[in-house]
PDB file of C-alpha atoms in Angstrom:
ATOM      1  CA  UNK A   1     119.769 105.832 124.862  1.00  0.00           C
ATOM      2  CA  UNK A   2     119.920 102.300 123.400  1.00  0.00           C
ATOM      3  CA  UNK A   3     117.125 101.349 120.771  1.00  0.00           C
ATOM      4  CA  UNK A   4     115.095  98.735 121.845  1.00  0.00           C
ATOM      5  CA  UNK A   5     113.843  95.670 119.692  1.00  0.00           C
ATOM      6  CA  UNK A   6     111.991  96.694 116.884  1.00  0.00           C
ATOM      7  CA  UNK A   7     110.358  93.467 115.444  1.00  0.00           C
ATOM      8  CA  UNK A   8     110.778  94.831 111.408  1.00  0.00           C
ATOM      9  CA  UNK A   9     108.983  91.565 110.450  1.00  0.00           C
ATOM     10  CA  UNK A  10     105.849  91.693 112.856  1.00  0.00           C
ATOM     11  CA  UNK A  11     105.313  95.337 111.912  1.00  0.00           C
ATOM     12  CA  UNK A  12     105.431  94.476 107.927  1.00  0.00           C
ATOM     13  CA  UNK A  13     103.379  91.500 107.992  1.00  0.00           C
ATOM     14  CA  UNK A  14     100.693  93.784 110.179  1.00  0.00           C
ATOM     15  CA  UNK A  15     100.627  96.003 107.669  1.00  0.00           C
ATOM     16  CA  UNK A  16      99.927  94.373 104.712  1.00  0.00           C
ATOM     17  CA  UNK A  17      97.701  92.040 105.878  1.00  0.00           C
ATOM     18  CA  UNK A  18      95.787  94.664 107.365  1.00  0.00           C
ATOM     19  CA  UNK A  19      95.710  97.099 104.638  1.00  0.00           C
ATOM     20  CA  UNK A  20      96.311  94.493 101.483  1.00  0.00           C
ATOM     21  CA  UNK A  21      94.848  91.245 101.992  1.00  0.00           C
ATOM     22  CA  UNK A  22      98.194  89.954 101.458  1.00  0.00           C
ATOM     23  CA  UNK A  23     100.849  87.714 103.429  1.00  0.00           C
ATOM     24  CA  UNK A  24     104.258  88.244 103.828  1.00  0.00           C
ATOM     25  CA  UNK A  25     106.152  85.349 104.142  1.00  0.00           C
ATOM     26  CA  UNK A  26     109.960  84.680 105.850  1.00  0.00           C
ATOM     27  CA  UNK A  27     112.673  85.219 103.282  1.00  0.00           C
ATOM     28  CA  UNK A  28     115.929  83.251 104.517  1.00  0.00           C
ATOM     29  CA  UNK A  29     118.505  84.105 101.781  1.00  0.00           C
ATOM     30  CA  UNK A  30     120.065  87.579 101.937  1.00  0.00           C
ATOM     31  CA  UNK A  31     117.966  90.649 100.653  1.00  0.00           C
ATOM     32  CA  UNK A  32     119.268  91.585  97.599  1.00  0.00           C
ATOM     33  CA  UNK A  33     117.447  92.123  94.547  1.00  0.00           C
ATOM     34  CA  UNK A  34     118.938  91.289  90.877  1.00  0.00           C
ATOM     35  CA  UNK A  35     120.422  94.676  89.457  1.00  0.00           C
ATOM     36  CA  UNK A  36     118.527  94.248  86.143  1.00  0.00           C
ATOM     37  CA  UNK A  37     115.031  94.413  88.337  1.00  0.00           C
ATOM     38  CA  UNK A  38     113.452  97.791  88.866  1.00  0.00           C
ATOM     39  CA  UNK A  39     112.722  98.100  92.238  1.00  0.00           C
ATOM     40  CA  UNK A  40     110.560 101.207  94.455  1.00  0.00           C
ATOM     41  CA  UNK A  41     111.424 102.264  97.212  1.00  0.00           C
ATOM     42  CA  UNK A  42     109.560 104.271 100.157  1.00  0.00           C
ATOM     43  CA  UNK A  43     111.933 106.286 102.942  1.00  0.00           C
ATOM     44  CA  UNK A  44     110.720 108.342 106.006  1.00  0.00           C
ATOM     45  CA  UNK A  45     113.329 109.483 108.276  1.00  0.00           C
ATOM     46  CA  UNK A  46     113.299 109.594 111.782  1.00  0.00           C
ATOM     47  CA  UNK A  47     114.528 112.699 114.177  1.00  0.00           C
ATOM     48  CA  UNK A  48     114.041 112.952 117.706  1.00  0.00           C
ATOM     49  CA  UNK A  49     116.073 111.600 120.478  1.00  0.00           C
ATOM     50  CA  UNK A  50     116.557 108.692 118.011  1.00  0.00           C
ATOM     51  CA  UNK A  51     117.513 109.698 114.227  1.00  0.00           C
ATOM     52  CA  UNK A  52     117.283 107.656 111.171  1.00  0.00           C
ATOM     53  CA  UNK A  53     115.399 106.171 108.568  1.00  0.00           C
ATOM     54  CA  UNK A  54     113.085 103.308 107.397  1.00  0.00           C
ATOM     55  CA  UNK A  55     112.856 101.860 104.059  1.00  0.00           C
ATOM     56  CA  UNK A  56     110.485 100.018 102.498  1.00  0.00           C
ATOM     57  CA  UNK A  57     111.273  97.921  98.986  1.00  0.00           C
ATOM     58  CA  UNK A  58     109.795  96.313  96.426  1.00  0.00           C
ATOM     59  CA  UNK A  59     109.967  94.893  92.943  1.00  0.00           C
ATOM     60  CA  UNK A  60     108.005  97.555  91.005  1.00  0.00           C
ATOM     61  CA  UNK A  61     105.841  95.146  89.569  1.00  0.00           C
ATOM     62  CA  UNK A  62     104.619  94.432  93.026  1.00  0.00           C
ATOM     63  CA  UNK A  63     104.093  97.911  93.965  1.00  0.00           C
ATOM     64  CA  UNK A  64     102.069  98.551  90.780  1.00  0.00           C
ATOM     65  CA  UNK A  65     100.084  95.316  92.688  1.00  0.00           C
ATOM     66  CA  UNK A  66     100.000  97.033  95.706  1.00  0.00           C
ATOM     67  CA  UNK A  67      98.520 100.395  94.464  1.00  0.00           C
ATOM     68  CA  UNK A  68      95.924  98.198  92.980  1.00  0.00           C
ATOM     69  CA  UNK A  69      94.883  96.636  95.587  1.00  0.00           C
ATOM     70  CA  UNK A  70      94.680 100.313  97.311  1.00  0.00           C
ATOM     71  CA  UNK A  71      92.736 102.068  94.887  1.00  0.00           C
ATOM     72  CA  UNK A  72      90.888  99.618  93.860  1.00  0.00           C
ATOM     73  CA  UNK A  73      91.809  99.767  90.222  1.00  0.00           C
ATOM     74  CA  UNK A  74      93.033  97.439  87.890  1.00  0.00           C
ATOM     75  CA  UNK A  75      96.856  97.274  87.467  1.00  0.00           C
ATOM     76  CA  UNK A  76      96.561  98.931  84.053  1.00  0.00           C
ATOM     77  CA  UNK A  77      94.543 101.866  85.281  1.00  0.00           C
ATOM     78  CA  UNK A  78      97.885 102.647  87.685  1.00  0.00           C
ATOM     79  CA  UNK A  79      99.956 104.940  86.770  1.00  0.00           C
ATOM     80  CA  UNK A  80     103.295 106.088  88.237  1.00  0.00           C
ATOM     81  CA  UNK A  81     101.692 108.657  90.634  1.00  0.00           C
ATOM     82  CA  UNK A  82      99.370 106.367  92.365  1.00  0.00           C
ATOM     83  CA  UNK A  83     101.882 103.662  92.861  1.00  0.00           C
ATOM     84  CA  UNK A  84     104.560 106.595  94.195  1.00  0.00           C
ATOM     85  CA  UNK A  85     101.518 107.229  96.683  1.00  0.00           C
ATOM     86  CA  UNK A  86     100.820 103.437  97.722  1.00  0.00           C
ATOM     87  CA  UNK A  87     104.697 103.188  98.517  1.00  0.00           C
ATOM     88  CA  UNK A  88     104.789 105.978 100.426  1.00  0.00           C
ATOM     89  CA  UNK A  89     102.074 105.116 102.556  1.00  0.00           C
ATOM     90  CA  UNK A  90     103.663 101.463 103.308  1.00  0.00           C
ATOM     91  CA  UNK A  91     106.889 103.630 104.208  1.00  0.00           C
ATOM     92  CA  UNK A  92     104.839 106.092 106.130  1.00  0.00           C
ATOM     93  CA  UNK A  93     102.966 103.508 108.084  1.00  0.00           C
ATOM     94  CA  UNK A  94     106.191 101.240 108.922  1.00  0.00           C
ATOM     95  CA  UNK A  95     107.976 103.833 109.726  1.00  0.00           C
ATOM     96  CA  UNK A  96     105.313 105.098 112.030  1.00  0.00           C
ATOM     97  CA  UNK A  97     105.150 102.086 113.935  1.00  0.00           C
ATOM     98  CA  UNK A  98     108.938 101.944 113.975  1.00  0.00           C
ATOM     99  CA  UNK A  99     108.812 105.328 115.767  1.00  0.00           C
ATOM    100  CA  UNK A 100     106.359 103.934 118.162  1.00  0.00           C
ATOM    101  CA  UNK A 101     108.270 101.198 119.411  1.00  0.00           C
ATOM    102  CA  UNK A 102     111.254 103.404 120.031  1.00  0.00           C
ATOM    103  CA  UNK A 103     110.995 105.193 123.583  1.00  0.00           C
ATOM    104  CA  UNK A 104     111.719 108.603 123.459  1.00  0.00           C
ATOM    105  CA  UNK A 105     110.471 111.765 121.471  1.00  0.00           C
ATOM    106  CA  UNK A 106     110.677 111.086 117.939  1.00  0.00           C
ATOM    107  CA  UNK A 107     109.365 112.701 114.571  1.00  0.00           C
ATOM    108  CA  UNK A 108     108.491 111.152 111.435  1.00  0.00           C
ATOM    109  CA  UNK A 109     108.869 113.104 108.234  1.00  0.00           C
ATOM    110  CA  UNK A 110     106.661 112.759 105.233  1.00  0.00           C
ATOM    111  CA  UNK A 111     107.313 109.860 102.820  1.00  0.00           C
ATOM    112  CA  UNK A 112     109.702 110.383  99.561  1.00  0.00           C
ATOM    113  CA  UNK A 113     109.734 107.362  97.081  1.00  0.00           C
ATOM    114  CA  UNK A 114     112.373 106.685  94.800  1.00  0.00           C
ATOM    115  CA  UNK A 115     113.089 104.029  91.810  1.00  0.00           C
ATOM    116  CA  UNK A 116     114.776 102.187  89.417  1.00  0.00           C
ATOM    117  CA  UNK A 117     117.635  99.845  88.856  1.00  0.00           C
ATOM    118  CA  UNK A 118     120.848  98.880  90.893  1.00  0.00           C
ATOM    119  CA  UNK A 119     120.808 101.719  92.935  1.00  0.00           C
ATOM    120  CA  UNK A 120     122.006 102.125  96.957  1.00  0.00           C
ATOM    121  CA  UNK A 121     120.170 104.316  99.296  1.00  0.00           C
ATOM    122  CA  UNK A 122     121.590 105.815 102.140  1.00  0.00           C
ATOM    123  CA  UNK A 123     121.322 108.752 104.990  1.00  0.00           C
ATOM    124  CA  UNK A 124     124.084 110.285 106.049  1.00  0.00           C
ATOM    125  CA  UNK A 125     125.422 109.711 109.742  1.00  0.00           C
ATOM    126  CA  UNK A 126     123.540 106.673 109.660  1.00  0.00           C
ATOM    127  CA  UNK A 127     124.188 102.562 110.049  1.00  0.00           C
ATOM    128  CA  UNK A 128     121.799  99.710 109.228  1.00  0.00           C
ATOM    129  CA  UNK A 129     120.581  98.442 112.431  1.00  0.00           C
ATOM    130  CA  UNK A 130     118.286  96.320 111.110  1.00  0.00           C
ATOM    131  CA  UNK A 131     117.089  94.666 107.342  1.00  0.00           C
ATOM    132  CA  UNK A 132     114.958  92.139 107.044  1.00  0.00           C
ATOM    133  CA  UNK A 133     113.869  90.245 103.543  1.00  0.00           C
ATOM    134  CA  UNK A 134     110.201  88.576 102.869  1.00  0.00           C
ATOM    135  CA  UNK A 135     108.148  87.347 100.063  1.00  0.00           C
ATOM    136  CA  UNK A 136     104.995  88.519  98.982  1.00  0.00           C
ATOM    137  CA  UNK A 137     103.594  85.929  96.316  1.00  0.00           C
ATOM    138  CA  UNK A 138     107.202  85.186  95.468  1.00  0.00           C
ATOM    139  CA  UNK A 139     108.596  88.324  95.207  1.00  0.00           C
ATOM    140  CA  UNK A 140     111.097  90.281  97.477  1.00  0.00           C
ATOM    141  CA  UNK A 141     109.844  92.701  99.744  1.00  0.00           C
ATOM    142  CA  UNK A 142     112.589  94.432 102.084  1.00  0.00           C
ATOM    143  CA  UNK A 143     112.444  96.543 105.258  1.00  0.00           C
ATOM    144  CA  UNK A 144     115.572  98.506 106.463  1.00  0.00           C
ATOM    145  CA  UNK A 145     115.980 100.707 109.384  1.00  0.00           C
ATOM    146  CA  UNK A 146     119.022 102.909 109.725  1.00  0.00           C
ATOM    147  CA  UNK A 147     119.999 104.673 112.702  1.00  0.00           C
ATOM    148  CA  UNK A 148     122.294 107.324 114.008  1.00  0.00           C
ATOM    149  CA  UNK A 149     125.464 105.292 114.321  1.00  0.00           C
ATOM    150  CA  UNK A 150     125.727 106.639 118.308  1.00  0.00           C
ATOM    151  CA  UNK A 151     122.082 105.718 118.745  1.00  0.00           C
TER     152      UNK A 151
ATOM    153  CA  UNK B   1      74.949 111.224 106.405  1.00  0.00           C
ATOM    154  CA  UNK B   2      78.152 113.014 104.904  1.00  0.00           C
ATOM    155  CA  UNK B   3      82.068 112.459 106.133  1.00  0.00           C
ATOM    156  CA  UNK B   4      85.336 113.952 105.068  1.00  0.00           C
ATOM    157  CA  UNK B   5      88.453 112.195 105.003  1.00  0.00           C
ATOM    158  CA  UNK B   6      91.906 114.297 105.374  1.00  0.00           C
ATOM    159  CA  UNK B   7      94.983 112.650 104.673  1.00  0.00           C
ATOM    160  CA  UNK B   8      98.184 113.365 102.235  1.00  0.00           C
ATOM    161  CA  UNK B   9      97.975 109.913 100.799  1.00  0.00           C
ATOM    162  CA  UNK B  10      95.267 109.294  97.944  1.00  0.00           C
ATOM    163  CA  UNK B  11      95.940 105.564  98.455  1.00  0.00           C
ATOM    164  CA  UNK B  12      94.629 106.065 102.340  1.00  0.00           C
ATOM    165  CA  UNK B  13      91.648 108.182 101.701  1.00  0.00           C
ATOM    166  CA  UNK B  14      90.404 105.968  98.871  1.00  0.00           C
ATOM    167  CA  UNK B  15      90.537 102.958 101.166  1.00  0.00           C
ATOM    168  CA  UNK B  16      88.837 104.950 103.983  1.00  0.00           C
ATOM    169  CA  UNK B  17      86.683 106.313 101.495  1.00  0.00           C
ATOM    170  CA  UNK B  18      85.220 102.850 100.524  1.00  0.00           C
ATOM    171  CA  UNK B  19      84.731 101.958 104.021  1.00  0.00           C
ATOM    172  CA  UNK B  20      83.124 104.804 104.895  1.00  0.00           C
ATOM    173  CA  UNK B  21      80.795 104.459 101.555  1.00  0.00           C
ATOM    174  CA  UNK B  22      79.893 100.746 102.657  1.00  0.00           C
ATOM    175  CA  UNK B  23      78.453 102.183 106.032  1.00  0.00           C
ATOM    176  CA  UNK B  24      76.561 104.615 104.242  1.00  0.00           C
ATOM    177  CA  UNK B  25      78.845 107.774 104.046  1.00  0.00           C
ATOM    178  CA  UNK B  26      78.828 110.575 101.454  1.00  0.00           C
ATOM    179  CA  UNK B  27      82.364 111.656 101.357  1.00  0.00           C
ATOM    180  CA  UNK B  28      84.436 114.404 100.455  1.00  0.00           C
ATOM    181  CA  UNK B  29      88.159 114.027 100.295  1.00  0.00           C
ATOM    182  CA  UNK B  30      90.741 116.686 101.589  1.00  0.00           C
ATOM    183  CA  UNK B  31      95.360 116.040 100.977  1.00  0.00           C
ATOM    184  CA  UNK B  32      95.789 117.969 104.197  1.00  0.00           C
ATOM    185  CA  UNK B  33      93.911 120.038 107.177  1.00  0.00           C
ATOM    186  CA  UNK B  34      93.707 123.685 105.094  1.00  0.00           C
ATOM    187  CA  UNK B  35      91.944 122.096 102.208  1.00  0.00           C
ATOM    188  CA  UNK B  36      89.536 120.493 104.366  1.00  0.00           C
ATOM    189  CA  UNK B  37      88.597 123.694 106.160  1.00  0.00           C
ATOM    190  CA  UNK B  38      87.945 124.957 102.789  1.00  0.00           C
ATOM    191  CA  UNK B  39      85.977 122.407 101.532  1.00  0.00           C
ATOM    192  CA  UNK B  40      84.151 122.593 104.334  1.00  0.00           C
ATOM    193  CA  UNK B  41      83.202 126.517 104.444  1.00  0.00           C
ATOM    194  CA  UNK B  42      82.058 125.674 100.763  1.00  0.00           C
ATOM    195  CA  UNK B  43      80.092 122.646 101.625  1.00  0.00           C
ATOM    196  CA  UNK B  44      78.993 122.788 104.553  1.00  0.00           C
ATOM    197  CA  UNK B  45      79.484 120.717 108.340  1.00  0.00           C
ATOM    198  CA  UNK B  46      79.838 117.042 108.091  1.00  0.00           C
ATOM    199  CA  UNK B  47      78.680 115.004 110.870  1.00  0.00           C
ATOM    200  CA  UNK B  48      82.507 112.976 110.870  1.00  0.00           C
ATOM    201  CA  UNK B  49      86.029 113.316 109.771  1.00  0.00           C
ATOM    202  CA  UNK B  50      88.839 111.035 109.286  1.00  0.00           C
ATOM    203  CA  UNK B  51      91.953 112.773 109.860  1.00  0.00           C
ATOM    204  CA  UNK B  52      96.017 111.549 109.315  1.00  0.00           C
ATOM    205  CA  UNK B  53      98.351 113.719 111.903  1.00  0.00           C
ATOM    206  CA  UNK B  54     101.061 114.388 109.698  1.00  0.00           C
ATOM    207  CA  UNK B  55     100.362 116.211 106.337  1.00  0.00           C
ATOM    208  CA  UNK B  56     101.830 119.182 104.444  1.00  0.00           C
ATOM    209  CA  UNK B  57     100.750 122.625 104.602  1.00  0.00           C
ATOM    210  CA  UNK B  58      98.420 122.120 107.879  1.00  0.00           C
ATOM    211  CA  UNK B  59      98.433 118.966 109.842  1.00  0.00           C
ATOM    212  CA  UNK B  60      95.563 116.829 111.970  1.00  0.00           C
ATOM    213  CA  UNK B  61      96.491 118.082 115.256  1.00  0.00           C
ATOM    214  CA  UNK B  62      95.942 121.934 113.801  1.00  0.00           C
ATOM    215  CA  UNK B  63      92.535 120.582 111.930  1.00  0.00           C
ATOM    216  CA  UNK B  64      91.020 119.396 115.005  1.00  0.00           C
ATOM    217  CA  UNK B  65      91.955 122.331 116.898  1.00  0.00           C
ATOM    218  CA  UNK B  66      90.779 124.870 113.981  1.00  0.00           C
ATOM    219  CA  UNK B  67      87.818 123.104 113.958  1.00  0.00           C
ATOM    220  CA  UNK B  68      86.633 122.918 117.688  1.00  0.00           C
ATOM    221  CA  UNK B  69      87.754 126.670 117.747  1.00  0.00           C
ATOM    222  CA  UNK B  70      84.673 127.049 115.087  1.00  0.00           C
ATOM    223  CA  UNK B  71      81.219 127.196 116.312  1.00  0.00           C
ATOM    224  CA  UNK B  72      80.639 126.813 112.884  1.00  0.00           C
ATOM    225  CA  UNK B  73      81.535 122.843 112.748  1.00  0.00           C
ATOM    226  CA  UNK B  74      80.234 122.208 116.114  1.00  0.00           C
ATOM    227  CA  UNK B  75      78.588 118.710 116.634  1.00  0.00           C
ATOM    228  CA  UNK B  76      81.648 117.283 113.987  1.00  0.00           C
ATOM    229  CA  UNK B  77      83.039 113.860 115.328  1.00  0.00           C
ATOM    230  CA  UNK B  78      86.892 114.056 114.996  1.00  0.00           C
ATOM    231  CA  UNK B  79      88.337 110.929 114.550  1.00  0.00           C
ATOM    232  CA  UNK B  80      92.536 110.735 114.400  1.00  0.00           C
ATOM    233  CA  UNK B  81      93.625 108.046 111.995  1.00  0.00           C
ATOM    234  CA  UNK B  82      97.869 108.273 112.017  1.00  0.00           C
ATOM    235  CA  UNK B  83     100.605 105.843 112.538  1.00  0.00           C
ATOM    236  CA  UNK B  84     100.612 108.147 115.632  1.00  0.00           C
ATOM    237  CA  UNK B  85     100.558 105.240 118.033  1.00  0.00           C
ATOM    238  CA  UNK B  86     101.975 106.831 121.289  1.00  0.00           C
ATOM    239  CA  UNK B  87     100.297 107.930 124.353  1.00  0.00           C
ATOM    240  CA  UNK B  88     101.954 111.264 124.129  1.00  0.00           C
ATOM    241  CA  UNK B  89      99.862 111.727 120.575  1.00  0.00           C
ATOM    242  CA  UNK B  90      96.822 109.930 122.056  1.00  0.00           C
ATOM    243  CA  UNK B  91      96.613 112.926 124.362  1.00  0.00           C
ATOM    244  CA  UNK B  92      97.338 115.210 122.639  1.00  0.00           C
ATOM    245  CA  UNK B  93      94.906 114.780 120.221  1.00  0.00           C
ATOM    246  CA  UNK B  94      92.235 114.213 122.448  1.00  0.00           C
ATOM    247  CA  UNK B  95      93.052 117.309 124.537  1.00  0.00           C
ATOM    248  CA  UNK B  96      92.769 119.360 121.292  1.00  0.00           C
ATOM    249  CA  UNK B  97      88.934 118.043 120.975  1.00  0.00           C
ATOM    250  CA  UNK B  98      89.644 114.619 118.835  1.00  0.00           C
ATOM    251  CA  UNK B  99      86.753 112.200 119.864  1.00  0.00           C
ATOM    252  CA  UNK B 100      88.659 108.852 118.613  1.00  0.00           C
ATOM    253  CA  UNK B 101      91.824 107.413 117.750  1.00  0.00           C
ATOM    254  CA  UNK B 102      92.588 104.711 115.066  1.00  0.00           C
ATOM    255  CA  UNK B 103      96.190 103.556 114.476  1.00  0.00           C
ATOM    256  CA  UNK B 104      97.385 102.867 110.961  1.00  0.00           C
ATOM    257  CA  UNK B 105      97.177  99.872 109.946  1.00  0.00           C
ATOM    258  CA  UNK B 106      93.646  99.891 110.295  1.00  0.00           C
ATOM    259  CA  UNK B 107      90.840  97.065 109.220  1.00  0.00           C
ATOM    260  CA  UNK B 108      87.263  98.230 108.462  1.00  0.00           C
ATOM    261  CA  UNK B 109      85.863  96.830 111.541  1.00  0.00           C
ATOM    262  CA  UNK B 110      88.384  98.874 113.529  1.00  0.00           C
ATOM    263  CA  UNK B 111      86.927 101.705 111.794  1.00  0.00           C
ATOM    264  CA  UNK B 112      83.517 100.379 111.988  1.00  0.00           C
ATOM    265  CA  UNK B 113      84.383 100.103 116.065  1.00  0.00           C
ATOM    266  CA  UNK B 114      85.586 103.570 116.176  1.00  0.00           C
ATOM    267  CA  UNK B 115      82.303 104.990 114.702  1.00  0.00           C
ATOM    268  CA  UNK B 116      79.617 102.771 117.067  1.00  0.00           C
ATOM    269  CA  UNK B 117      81.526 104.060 119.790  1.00  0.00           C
ATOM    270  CA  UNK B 118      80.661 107.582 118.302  1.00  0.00           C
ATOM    271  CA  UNK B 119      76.946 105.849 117.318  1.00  0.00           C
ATOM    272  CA  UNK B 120      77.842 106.788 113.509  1.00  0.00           C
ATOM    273  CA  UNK B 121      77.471 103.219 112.708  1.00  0.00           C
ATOM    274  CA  UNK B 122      75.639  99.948 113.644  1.00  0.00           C
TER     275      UNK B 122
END
């Protein structure tokens, strides 16, 4: 079964302007953020008659934002746990609507959030079939879905 | 009135849970659909609940139907909130005894919409 179009951007910008408040604007240089920057990232993987991942990524500074924004704190009150849990959730909920785009029976497993610097994440068995870079008051936000590499 | 909102992610609840307070809701918070049914043999039936679909230990689908098996919670309006966004789900859910379904993202008037259909909210 060949995956369909899955418009990475739409379903971003959706998201956070729905749950943030905030815009996510086109990003036309290639998505790569500078090795010295600590960046979060939230995965959910996919199984099902398709199998994969999505990713979600983000300067840490913006996720500490983000978790703001969320719990209605100040960025000072957030600690590592709450912004672990606001990254998650943005993986959760694009990779959710992923899934539902995709025809077929899929699953979507529970968030895990990694971070830190210059680091490469990958799934086994998997390909990028998609990445997509935007900005978010200036800073990098990327979305990557990986899929089986027959899929 | 009171509501509970279920879902693994603190971040979700406390938005729901300031939505919810803004219509008037009490609320009690639950990480998954076990806790919840605790919380609620301690504290009593709640006239709504918010619930994810997927969650550790026991998910929404398994809440719902726990809780329509209870005679306990009867008169409880069930309302799925997931990034659950297929028909297959949809059914589901509602075939287990879910009275609404909200896809993630959500806005507070979708929210808001969800509960005047239910006449929890003006």
């Amino acid at each position: 079964m060949d995956a369909p179009v899955v418009e990475l951007d739409r379903i971003a910008s959706d998201i956070w302007t729905a749950m943030l408040g905030l815009t996510l604007e086109p990003y036309h240089d290639a998505p790569v953020f500078p090795p010295d920057q600590r960046v979060a990232t939230g995965i959910v993987q996919i199984t099902g008659d398709f199998e994969g991942a999505v990713t979600v990524q983000l300067a840490e500074t913006k996720a500490r934002e983000v978790a703001a924004i969320m719990f209605a704190m100040g960025p000072d009150e957030i600690g590592e746990e709450e912004v672990s849990d606001a990254v998650g959730e943005l993986a959760n909920m694009t990779g959710g609507n992923v899934k539902s785009t995709l025809c077929g029976v899929c699953q979507l497993s529970l968030p895990s959030v990694t971070s830190g610097r210059d680091y490469h994440v990958s799934v086994p068995g998997t390909a990028v079939r998609d990445r997509i870079g935007m900005t978010c008051g200036g800073e990098l936000v990327v979305i990557t879905m990986l899929l089986r590499q027959d899929a | 009135m009171r509501a509970i909102v279920v879902d693994d992610s603190r971040a979700t609840r406390a938005i729901l849970v300031r939505i919810l307070a803004e219509l008037g809701f009490e609320c009690h918070q639950a990480a998954h659909g076990r806790e919840a049914l605790d919380l609620l043999a301690a504290q009593g039936v709640v006239e709504l609940a918010l619930v994810d679909w997927n969650m550790p230990v026991m998910d929404g689908l398994a809440f719902v139907r726990q809780v329509r098996a209870d005679g306990a919670l009867d008169g409880m309006k069930l309302v799925m909130v997931t990034t659950e966004g297929d028909t297959a789900h949809l059914v589901r859910a509602l075939e287990a005894g879910a009275d609404e379904y909200a896809m993630k993202p959500f806005t507070a008037a979708v929210i808001r919409e969800k509960l005047q259909l239910l006449d929890l909210a003006q």
